[in-house]
CSV table of C-alpha atoms and ligand atoms in Angstrom, one decimal:
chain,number,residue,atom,x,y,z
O,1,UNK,CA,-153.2,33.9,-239.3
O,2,UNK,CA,-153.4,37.3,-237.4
O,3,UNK,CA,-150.3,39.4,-237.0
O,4,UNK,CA,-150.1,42.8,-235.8
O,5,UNK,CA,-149.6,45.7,-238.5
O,6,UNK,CA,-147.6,48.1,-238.9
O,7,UNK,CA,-149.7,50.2,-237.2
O,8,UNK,CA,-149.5,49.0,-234.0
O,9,UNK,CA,-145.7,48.9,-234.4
O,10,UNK,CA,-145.9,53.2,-235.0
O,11,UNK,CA,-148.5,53.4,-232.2
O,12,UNK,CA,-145.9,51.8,-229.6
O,13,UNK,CA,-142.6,54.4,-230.9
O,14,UNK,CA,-145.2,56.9,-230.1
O,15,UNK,CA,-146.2,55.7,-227.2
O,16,UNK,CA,-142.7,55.5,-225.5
O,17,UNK,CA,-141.4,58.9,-227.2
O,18,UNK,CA,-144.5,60.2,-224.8
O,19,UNK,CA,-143.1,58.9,-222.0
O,20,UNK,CA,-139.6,59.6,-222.3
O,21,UNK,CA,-137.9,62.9,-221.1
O,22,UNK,CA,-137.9,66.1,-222.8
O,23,UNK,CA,-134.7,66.1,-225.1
O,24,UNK,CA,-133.6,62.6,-224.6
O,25,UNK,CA,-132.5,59.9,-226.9
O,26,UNK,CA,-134.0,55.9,-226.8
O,27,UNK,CA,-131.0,53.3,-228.3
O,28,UNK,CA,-132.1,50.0,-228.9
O,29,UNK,CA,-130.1,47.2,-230.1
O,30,UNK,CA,-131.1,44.0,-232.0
O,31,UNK,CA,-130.2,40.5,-230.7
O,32,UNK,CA,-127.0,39.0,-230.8
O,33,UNK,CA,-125.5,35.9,-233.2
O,34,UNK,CA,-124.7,33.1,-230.7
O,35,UNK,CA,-122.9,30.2,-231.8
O,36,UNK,CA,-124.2,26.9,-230.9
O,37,UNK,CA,-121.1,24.7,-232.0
O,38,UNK,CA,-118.1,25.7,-234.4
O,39,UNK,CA,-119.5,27.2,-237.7
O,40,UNK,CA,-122.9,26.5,-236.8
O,41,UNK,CA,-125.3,29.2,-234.9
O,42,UNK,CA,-128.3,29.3,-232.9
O,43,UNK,CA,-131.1,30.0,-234.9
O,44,UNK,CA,-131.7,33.9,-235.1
O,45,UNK,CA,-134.6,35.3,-233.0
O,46,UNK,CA,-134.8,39.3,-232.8
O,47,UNK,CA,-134.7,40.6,-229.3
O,48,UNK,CA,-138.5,41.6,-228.1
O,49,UNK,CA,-138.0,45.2,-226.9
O,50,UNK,CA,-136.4,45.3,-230.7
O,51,UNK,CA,-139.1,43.9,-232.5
O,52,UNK,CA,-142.1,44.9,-230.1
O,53,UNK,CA,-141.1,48.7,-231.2
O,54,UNK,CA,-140.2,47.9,-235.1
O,55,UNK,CA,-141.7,44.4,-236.1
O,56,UNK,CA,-138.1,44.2,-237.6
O,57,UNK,CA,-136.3,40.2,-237.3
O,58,UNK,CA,-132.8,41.4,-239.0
O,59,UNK,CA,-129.4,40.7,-237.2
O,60,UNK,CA,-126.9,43.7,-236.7
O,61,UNK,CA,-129.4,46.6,-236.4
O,62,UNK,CA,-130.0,49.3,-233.9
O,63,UNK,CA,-132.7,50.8,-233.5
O,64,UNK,CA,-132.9,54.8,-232.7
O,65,UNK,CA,-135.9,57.0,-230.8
O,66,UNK,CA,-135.2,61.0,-231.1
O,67,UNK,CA,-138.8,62.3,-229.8
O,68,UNK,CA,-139.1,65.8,-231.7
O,69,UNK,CA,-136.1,65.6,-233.8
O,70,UNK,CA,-136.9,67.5,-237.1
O,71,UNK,CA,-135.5,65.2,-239.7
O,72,UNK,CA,-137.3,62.4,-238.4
O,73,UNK,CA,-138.0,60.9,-234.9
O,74,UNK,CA,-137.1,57.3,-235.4
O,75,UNK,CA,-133.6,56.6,-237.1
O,76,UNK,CA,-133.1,53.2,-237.8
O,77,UNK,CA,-129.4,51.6,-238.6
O,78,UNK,CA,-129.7,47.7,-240.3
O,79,UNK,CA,-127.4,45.9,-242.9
O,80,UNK,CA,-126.9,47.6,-246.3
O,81,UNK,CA,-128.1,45.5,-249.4
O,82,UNK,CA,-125.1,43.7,-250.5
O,83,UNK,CA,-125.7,41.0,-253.2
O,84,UNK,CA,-122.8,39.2,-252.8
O,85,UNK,CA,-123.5,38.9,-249.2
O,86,UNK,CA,-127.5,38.4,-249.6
O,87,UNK,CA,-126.6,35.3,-251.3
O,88,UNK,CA,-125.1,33.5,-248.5
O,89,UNK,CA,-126.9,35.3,-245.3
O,90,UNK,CA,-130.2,35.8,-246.9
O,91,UNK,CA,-132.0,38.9,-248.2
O,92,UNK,CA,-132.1,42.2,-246.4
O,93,UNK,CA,-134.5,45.2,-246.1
O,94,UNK,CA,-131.4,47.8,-246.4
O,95,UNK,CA,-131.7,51.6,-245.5
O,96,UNK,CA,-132.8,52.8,-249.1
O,97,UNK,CA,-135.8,50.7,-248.2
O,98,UNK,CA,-136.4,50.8,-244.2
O,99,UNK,CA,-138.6,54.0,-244.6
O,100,UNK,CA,-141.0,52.8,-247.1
O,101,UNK,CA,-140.7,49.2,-245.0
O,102,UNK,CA,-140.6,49.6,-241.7
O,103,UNK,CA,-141.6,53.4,-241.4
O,104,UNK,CA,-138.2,54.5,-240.3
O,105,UNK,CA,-137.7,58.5,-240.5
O,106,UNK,CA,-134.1,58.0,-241.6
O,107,UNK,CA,-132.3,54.9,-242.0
O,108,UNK,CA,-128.3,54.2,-242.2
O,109,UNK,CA,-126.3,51.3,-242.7
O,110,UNK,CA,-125.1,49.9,-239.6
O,111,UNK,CA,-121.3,50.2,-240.7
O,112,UNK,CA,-121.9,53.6,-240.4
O,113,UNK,CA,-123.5,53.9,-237.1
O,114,UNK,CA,-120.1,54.9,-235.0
O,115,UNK,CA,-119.9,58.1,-237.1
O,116,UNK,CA,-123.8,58.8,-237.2
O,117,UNK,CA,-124.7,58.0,-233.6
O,118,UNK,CA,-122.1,60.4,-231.9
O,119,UNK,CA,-123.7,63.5,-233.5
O,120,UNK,CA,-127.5,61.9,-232.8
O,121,UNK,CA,-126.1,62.1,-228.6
O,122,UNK,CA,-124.4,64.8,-229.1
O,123,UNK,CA,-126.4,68.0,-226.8
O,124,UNK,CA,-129.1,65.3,-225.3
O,125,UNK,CA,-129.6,65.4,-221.3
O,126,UNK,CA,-130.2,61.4,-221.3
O,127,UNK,CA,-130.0,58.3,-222.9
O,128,UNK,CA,-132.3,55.4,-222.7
O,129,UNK,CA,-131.0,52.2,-222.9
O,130,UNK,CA,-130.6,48.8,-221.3
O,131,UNK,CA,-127.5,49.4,-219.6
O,132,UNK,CA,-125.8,46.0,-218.2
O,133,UNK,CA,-127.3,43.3,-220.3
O,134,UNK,CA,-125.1,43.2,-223.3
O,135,UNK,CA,-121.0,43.8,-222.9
O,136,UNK,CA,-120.6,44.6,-226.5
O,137,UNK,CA,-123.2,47.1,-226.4
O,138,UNK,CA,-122.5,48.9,-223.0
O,139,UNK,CA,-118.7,49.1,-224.6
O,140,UNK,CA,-120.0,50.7,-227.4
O,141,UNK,CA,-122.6,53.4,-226.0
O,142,UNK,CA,-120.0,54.4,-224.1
O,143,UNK,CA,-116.8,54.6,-227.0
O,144,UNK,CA,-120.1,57.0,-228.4
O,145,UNK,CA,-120.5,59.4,-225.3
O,146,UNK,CA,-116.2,59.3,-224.8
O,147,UNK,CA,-115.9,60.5,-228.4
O,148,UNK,CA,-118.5,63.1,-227.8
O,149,UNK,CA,-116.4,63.9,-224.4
O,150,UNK,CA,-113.3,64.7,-226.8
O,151,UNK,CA,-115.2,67.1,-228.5
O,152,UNK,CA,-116.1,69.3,-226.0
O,153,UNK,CA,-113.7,72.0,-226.6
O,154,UNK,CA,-114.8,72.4,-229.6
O,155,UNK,CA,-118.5,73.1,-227.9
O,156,UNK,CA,-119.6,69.6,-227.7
O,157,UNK,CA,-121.6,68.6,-224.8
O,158,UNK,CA,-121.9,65.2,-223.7
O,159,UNK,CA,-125.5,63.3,-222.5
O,160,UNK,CA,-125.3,64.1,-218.4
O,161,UNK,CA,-127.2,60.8,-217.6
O,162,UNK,CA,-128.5,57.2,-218.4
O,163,UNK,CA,-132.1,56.3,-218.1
O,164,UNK,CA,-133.7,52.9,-217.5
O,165,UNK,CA,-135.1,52.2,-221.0
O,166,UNK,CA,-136.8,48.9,-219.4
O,167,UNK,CA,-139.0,50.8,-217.0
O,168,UNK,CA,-140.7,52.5,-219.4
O,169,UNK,CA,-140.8,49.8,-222.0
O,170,UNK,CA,-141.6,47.0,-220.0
O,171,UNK,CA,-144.8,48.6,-218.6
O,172,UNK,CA,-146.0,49.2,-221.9
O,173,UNK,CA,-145.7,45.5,-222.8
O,174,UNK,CA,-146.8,44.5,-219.6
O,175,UNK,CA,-150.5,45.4,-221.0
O,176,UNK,CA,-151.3,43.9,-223.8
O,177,UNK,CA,-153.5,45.5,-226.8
O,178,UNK,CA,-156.4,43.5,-228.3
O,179,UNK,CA,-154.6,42.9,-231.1
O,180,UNK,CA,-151.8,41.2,-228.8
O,181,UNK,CA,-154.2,39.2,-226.7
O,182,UNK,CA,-155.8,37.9,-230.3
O,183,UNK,CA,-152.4,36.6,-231.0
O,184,UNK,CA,-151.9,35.6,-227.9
O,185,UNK,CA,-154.9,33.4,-228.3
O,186,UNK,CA,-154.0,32.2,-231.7
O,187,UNK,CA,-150.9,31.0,-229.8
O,188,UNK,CA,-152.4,29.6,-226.9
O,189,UNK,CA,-154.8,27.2,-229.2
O,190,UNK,CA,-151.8,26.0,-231.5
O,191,UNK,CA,-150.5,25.0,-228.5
O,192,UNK,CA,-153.8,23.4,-226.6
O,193,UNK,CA,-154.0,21.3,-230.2
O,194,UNK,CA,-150.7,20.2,-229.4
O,195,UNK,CA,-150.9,19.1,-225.7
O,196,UNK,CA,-154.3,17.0,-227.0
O,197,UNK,CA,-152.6,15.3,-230.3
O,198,UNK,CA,-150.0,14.1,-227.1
O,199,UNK,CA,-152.7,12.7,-224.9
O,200,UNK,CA,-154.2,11.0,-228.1
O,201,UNK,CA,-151.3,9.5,-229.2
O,202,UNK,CA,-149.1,8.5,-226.4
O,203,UNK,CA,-148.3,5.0,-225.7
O,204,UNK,CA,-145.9,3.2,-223.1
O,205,UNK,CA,-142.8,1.8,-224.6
O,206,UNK,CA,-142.7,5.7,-226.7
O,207,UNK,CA,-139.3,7.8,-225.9
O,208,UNK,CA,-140.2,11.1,-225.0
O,209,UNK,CA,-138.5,12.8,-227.8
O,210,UNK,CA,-141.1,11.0,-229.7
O,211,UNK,CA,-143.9,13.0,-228.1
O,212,UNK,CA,-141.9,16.4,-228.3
O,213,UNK,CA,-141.5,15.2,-232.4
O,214,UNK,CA,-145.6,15.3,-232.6
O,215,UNK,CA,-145.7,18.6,-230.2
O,216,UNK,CA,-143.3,20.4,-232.6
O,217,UNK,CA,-145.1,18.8,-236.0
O,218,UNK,CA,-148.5,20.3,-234.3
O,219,UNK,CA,-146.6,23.9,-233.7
O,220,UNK,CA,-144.9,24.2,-236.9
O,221,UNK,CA,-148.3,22.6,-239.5
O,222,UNK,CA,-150.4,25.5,-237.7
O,223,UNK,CA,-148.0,28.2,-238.8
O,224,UNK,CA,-145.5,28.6,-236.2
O,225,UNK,CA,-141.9,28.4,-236.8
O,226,UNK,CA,-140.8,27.6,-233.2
O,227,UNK,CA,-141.6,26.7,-229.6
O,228,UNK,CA,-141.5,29.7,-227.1
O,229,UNK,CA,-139.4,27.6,-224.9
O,230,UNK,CA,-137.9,24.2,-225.4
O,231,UNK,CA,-139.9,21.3,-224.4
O,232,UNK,CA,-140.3,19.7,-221.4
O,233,UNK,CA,-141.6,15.9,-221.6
O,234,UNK,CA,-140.7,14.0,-218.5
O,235,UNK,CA,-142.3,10.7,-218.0
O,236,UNK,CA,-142.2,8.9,-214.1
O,237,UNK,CA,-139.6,10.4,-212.1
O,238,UNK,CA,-138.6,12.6,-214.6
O,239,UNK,CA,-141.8,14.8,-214.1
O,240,UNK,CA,-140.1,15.8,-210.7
O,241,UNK,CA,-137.3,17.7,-212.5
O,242,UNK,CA,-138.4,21.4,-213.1
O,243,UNK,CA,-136.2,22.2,-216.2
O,244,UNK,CA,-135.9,18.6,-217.6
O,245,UNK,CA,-135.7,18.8,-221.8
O,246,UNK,CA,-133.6,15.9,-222.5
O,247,UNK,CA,-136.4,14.2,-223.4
O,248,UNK,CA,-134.8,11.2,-223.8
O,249,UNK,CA,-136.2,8.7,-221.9
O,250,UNK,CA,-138.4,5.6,-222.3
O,251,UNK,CA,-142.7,6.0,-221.5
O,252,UNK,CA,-143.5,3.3,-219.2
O,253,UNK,CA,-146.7,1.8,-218.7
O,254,UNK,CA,-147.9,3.7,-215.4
O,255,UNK,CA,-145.9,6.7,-215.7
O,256,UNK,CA,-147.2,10.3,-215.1
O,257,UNK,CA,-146.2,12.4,-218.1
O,258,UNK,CA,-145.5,15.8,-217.8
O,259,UNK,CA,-145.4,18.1,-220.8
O,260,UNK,CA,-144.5,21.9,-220.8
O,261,UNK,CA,-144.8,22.8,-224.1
O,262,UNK,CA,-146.4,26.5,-225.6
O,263,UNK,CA,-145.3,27.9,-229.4
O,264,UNK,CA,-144.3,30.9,-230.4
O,265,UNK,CA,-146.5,32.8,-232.5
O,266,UNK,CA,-145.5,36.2,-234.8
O,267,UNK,CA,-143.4,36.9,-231.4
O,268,UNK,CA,-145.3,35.9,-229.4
O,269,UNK,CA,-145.4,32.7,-226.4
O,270,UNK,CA,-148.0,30.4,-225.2
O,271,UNK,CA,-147.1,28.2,-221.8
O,272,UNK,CA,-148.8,24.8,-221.1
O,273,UNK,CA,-148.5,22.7,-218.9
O,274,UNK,CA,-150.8,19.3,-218.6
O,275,UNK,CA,-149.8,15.9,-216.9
O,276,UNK,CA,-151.5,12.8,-217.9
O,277,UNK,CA,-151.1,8.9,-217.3
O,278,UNK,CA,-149.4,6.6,-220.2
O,279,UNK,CA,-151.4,4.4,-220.1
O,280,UNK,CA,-154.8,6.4,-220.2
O,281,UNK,CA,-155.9,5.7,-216.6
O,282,UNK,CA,-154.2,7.6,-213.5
O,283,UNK,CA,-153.7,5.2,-210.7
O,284,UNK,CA,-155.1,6.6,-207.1
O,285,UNK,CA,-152.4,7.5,-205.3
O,286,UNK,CA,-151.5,10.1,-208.8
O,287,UNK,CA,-155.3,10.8,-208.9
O,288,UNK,CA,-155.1,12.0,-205.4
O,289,UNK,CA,-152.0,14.0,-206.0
O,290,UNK,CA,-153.6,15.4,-209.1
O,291,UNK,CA,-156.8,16.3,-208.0
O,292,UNK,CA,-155.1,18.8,-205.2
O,293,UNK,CA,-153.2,20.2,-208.0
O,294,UNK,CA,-156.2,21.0,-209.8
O,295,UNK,CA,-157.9,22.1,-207.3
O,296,UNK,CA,-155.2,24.7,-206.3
O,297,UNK,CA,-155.1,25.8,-209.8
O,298,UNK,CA,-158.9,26.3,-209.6
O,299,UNK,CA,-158.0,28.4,-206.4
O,300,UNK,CA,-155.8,30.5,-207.9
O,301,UNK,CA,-157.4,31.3,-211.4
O,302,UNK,CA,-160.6,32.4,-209.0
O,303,UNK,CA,-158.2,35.1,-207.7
O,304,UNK,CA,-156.8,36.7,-211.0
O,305,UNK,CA,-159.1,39.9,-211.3
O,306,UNK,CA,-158.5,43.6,-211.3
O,307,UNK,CA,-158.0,44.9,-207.9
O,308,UNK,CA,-156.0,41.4,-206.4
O,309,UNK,CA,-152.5,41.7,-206.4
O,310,UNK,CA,-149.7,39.9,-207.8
O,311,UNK,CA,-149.3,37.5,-205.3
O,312,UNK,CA,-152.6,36.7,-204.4
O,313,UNK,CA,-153.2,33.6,-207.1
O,314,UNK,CA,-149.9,31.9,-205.1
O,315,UNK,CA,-151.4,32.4,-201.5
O,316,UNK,CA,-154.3,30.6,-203.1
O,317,UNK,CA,-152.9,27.7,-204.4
O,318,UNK,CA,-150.4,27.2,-201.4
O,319,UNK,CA,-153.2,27.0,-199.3
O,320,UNK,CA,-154.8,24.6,-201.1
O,321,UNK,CA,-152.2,22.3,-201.3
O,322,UNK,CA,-151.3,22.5,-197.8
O,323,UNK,CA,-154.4,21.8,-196.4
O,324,UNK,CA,-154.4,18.8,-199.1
O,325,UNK,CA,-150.9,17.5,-198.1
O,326,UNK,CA,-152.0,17.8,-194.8
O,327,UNK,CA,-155.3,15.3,-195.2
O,328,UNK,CA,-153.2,12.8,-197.2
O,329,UNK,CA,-150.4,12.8,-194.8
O,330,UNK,CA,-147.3,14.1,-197.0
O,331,UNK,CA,-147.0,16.8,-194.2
O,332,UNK,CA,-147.7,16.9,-190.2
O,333,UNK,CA,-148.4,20.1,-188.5
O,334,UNK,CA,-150.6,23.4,-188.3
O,335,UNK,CA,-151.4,24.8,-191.7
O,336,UNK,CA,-150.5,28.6,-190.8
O,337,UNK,CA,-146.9,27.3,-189.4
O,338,UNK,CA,-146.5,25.0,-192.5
O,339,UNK,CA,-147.4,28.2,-194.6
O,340,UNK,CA,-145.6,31.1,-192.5
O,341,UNK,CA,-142.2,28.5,-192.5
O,342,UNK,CA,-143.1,27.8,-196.6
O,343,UNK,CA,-142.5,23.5,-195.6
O,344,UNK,CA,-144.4,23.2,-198.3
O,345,UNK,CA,-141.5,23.8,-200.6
O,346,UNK,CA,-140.6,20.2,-200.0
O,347,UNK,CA,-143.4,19.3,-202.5
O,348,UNK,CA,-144.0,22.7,-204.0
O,349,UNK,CA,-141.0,25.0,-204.8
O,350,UNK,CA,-141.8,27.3,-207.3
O,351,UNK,CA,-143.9,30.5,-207.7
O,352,UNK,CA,-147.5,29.6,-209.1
O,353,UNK,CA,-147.2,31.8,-212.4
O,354,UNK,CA,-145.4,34.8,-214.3
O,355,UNK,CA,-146.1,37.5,-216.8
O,356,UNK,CA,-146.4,36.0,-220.7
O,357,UNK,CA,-146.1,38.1,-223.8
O,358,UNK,CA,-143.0,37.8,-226.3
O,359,UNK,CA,-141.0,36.5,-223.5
O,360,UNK,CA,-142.0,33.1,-222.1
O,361,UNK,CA,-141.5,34.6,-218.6
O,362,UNK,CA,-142.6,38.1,-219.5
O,363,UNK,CA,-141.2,41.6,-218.4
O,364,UNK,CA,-142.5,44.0,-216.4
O,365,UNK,CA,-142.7,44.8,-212.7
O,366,UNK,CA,-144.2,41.9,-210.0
O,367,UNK,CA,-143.6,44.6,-207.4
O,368,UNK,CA,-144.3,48.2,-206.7
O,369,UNK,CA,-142.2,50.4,-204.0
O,370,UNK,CA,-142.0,46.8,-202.1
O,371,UNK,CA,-145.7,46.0,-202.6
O,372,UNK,CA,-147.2,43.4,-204.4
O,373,UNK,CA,-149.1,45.0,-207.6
O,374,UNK,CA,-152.4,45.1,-208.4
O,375,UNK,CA,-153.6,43.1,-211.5
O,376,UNK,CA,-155.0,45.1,-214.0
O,377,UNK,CA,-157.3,44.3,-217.5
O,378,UNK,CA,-154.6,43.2,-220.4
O,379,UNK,CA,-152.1,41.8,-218.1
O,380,UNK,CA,-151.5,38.0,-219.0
O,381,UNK,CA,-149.8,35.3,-216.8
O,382,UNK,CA,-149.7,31.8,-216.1
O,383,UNK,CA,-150.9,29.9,-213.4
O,384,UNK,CA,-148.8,27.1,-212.5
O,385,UNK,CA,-149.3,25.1,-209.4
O,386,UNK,CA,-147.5,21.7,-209.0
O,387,UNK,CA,-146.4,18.6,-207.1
O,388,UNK,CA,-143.4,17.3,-206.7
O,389,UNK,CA,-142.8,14.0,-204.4
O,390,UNK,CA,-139.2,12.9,-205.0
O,391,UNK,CA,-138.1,9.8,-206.5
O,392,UNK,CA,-136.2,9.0,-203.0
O,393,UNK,CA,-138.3,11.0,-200.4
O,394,UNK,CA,-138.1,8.9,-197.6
O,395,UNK,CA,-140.4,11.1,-195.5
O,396,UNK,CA,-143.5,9.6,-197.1
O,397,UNK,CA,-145.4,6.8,-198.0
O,398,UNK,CA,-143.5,5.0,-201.3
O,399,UNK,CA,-147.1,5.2,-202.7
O,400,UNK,CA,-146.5,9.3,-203.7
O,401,UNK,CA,-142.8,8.9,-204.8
O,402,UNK,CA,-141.7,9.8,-208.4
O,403,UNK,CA,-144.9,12.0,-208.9
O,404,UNK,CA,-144.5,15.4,-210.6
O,405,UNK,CA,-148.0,16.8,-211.6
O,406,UNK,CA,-148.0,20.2,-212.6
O,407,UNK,CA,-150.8,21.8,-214.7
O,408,UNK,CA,-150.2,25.8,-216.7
O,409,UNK,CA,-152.8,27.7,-218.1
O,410,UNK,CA,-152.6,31.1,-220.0
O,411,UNK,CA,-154.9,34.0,-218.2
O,412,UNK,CA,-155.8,37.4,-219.5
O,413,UNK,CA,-157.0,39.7,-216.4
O,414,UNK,CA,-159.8,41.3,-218.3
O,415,UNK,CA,-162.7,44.2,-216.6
O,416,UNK,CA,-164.4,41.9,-214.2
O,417,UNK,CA,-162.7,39.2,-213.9
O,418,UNK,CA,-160.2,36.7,-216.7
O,419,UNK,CA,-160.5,34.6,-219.4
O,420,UNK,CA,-158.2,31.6,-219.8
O,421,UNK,CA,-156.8,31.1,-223.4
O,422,UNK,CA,-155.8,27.8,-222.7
O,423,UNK,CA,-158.8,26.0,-221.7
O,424,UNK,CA,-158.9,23.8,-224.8
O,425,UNK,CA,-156.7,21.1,-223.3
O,426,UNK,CA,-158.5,18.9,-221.2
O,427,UNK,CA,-157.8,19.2,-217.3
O,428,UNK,CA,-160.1,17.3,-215.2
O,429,UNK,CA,-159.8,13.4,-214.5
O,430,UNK,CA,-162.7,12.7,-216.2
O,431,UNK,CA,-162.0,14.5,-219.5
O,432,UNK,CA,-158.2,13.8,-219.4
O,433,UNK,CA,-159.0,9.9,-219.5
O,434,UNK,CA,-162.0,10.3,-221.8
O,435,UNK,CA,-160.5,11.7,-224.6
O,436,UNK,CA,-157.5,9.0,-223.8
O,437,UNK,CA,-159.8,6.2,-223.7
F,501,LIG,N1,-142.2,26.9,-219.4
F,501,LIG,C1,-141.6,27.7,-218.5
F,501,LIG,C2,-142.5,27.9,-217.4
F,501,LIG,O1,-143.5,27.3,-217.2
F,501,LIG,O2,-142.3,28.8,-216.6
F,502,MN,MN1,-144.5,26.2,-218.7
F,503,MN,MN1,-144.8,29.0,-217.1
């Protein structure tokens, strides 16, 4: 398995100390607890800006950048080790440790942060930090600047302003590092594996839970603790429901399945989607539909290169799929109308992709001062096209109704042109009802 080292961790403090202003301060926090029912909690999963800059997973931590202090530039604050409290929660790096572990500068416990953290602020023009995301945290950064306020009698001078810590951040995990994109790939073939145990093993008369089961067996016996996103498997109507994960529906024989499903490796996602018949064979009316889905996705992976912007892989598809719906009757009209009025959002109602990296739907910018942005080598993002013909769209033939095809593939923008990580699953007709056969 390939993870990043600790190196790469160092690299990216750098890296954003570079870019911050002179005599500033970076706070990061890590993720909340959230409670999923009474006693019991979600499972723990470090925030990504946390863990991108420290490869740290612990709970109650926050995470310090001082560029050019002289006692140490990154000051990190994490749960002391407490034995009595090890044996219930689990075990802990603790301060004494976090610089020969983590490369921390200085390290604290956390209990202590509200009289450390003060002083750290204390004479700084600006703080970075990711201002309305977290209550707790915005409450707290700013008990830390009004007890430096207190103090200014006594020659204290409070930080003058707040920075946006996610600009800065998010453009530098916007492009990812080969050592990201091999991960990235490591993920996307887990995942591939997983989409191609479903087509082998599906059968009508399955509950759709029972495909997710073999999905997750795939993710987790190839080394990865969890999906990137929960699973969607929708089988016959349930295909036309974007965000459907209850998963807990009978496969009939003749049913389109749908299945989003990507891991989530050493932090990072994969995102696949592929749509296949139960029953091995795709009737015509759904091998029409998914032919034109295909082909849009074709389309638009043509466009992602450096120089294209953002949007450009969309435009593709959309047209594609217009003219398509057009020939098979689903719409009436001129093309550039259906287009410029986006009609077409009766079948086809979402955007055709989005950034991926540690995030399922990734950070960083789709837009520059109002303009689309270029693509550039290292970016990755989906490309997503889909169908959707209502289970009770009266405006077409009953033939198309209750079809949801969509089909997701992982693309890195590299020098001249992309590479798809995700190419292992099978896509076309043909090789989608071979390897079913
Ligand atoms: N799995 C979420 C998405 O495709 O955007
Ligand atoms: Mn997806
Ligand atoms: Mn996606």
């Amino acid at each position: 398995m390939i993870k990043l080292d600790s190196q790469e961790y160092a690299r990216r403090r750098q890296e954003l100390m570079a870019r911050m202003s002179d005599n500033s301060i970076a706070i990061i926090p890590s993720a909340p607890l959230t409670t999923r029912n009474r006693d019991v909690e979600h499972p723990f999963r470090q925030d990504s800006d946390f863990y991108y800059l420290s490869g740290f997973s612990e709970e109650h931590a926050v995470l310090v950048l001082i560029p050019g202090r002289e006692h140490g530039e990154y000051v990190l604050f994490c749960q002391e080790k407490i034995k009595e409290q090890e044996i219930w929660t689990g075990r802990r790096v603790g301060p004494e440790a976090a610089p020969e572990t983590l490369g921390a500068d200085d390290a604290f416990p956390i209990t202590d942060i509200d009289d450390i953290l003060p002083g750290l602020l204390e004479g700084k023009d600006r703080i970075y930090a990711s201002l309305g995301v977290r209550q707790d945290f915005d409450h707290q950064l700013m008990q830390w600047v009004n007890h430096i306020k207190t103090q200014v009698r006594n020659g204290a001078t409070p930080p003058r302003e707040f920075g946006a810590l996610d600009h800065l951040l998010h453009e530098m995990r916007l492009i990812k590092s080969d050592a990201e994109i091999a991960v990235m790939r490591q993920a996307a073939d887990i995942s591939a594996d997983a989409h191609v145990r479903a087509m082998e093993m599906v059968k009508p008369g399955m509950m759709e839970y029972q495909l997710e089961a073999e999905i997750m067996r795939t993710f987790m016996a190839a080394g990865s603790r969890w999906p990137a996103y929960p699973s969607i498997v929708g089988a016959g109507d349930n295909a036309c429901i974007l965000h459907y994960t209850q998963n807990t529906e009978e496969i009939k024989d003749g049913d389109l399945i749908l299945i989003d499903a990507g891991c989530e490796l050493d932090y990072y996602a994969a995102d696949i989607t592929r749509t296949f018949p139960a029953n091995g064979k795709f009737s015509d009316p759904q091998k029409e539909l998914y032919q034109l889905v295909l082909d849009a996705q074709m389309a638009a992976i043509e466009q992602v290169k450096p120089g294209n912007h953002w949007n450009q892989p969309h435009e593709a598809a959309v047209k594609v799929l217009v003219d398509g719906l057009l020939e098979l009757g689903l719409l009436e009209g001129d093309a550039d109308d259906i287009i410029k009025e986006e009609k077409y959002r009766q079948f086809y109602m979402h955007k055709t992709g989005h950034w991926l990296g540690m995030d399922v739907h990734d950070v960083g910018e789709y837009r520059i001062d109002g303009e689309w942005r270029e693509l550039e080598p290292g970016m990755v993002l989906t490309i997503e096209p889909g169908l959707y013909v209502s289970p009770d769209d009266d405006t077409v033939e009953e033939q198309w109704r209750g079809i949801g095809i969509r089909i997701e593939d992982d693309v890195v923008v590299t020098k001249d042109g992309c590479t798809v990580l995700t190419a292992n699953v099978p896509k076309t007709i043909d090789a989608i009802e071979n390897l079913m056969g």
